[in-house]
Short mmCIF file of C-alpha atoms in Angstrom, two decimals:
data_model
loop_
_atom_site.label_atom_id
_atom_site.label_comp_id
_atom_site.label_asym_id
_atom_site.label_seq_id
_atom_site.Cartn_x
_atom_site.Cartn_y
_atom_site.Cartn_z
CA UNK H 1 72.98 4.67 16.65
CA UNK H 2 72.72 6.39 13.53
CA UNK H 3 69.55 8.35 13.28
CA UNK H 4 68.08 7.69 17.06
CA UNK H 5 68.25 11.41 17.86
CA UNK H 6 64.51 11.97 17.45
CA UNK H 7 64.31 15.54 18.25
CA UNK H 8 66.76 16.94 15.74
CA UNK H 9 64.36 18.15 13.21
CA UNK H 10 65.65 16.71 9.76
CA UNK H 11 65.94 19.55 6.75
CA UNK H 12 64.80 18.28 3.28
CA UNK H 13 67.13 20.15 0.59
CA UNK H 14 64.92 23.30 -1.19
CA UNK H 15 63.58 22.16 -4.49
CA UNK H 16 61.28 25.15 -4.82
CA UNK H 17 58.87 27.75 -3.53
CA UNK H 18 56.75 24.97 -1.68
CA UNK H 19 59.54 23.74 -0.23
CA UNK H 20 59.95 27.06 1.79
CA UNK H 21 56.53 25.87 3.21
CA UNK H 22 57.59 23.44 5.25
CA UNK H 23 58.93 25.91 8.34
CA UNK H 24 55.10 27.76 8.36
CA UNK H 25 53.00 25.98 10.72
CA UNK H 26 51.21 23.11 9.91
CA UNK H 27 47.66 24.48 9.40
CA UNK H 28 49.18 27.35 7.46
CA UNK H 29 50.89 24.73 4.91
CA UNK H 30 48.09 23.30 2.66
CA UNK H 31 47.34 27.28 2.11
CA UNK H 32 50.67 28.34 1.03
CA UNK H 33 50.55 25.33 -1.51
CA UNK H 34 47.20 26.40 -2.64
CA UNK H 35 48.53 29.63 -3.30
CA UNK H 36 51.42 28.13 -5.07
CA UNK H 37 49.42 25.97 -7.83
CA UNK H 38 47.31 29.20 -8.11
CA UNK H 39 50.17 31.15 -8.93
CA UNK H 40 51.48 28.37 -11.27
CA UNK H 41 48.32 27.93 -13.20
CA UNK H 42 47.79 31.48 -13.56
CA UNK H 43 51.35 31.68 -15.33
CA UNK H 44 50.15 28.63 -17.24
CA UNK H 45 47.68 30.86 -18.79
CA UNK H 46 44.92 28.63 -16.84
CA UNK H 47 41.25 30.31 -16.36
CA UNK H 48 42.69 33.07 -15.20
CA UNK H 49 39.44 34.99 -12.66
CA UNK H 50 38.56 31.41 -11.05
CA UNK H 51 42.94 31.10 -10.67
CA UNK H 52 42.73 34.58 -9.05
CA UNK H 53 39.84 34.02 -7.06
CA UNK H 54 41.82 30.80 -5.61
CA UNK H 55 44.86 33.10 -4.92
CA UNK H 56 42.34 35.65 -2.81
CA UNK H 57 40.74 32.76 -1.17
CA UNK H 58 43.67 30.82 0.15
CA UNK H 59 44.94 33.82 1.02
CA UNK H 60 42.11 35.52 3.30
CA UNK H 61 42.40 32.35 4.95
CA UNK H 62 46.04 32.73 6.06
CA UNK H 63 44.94 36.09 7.18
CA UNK H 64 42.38 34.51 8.89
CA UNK H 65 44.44 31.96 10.89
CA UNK H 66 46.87 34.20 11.74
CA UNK H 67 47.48 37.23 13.94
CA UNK H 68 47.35 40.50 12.03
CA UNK H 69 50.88 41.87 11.34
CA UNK H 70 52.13 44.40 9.11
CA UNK H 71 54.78 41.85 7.99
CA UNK H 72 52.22 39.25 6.67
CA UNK H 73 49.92 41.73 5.22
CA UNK H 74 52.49 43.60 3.23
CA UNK H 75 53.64 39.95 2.27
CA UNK H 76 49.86 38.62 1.02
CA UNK H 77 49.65 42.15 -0.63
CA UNK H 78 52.83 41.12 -2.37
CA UNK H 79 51.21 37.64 -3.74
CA UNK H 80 48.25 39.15 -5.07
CA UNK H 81 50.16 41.89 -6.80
CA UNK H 82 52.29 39.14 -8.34
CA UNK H 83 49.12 37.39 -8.93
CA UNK H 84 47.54 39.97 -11.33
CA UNK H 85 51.06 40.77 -13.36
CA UNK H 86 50.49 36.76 -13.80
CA UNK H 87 47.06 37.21 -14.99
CA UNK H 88 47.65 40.13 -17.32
CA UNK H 89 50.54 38.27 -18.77
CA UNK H 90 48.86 37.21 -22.48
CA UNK H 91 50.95 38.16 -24.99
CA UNK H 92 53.51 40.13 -23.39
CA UNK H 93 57.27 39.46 -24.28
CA UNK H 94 58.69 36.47 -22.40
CA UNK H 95 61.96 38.73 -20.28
CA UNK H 96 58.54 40.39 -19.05
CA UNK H 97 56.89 37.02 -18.20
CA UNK H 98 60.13 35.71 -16.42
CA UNK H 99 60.55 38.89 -14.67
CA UNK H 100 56.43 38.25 -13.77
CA UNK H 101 57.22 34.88 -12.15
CA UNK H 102 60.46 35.87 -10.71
CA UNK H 103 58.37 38.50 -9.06
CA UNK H 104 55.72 36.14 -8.11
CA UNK H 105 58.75 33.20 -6.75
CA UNK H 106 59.73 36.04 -4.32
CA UNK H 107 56.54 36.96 -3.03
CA UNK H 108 55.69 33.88 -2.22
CA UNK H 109 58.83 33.55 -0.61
CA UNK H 110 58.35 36.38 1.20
CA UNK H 111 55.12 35.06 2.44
CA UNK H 112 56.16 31.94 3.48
CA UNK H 113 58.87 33.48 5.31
CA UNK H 114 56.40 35.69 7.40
CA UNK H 115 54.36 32.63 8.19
CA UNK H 116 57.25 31.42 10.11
CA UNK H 117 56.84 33.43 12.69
CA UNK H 118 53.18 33.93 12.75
CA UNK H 119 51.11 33.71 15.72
CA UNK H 120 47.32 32.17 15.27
CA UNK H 121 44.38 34.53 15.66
CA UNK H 122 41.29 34.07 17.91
CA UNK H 123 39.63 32.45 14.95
CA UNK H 124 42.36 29.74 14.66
CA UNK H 125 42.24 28.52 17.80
CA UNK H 126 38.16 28.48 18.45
CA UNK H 127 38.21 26.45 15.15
CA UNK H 128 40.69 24.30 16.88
CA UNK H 129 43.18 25.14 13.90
CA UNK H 130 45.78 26.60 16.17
CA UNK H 131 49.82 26.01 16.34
#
């Protein structure tokens, strides 16, 4: 029967950077997302210090949920570096605004892609927020 096979994990086609989310672990998901309207409102030209201050937040609480690897680190480093070319973006020429969110697709990327292999730290799992 077509589409019994329960355990084959089906693969929804990638329509964007929170589309890469769905391979991180559940708990880890909502925060990439987070991250990713943060990142999109800050090239929006939204308010950019409460936009930032999301970005930090969500972010110190992927580091918080996860295992502390050099990999992720270098990868939320990445974000927020993206995150404030992003911010100091007003009035700048646009190749230098593309090449700002191209910069700030690939971190996130980048991050996402670390996730997937992430462990969860002692915090995760007494909060019960463990994979």
């Amino acid at each position: 029967m077509l589409g019994s096979d329960t355990d084959v994990k089906q693969q929804r086609p990638a329509a964007g950077p929170g589309d890469r989310s769905s391979t991180a672990p559940q708990p880890l998901r909502a925060l990439l997302d987070a991250v990713e309207r943060a990142v999109l409102d800050l090239a929006a030209s939204a308010n950019k210090r409460e936009t930032m201050h999301a970005v930090r937040s969500s972010l110190s609480d992927i580091c918080a949920l996860t295992e502390t690897a050099p990999r992720i680190r270098r990868a939320v480093q990445r974000v927020v570096a993206a995150g404030e070319r992003l911010a100091a973006m007003d009035g700048l020429p646009s190749r230098t605004e593309a090449a700002a969110r191209g910069a700030a697709a690939r971190a996130l990327a980048s991050l996402a892609a670390a996730l997937v292999e992430a462990r969860p730290s002692r915090i995760a799992v007494s909060l019960g927020r463990d994979w």
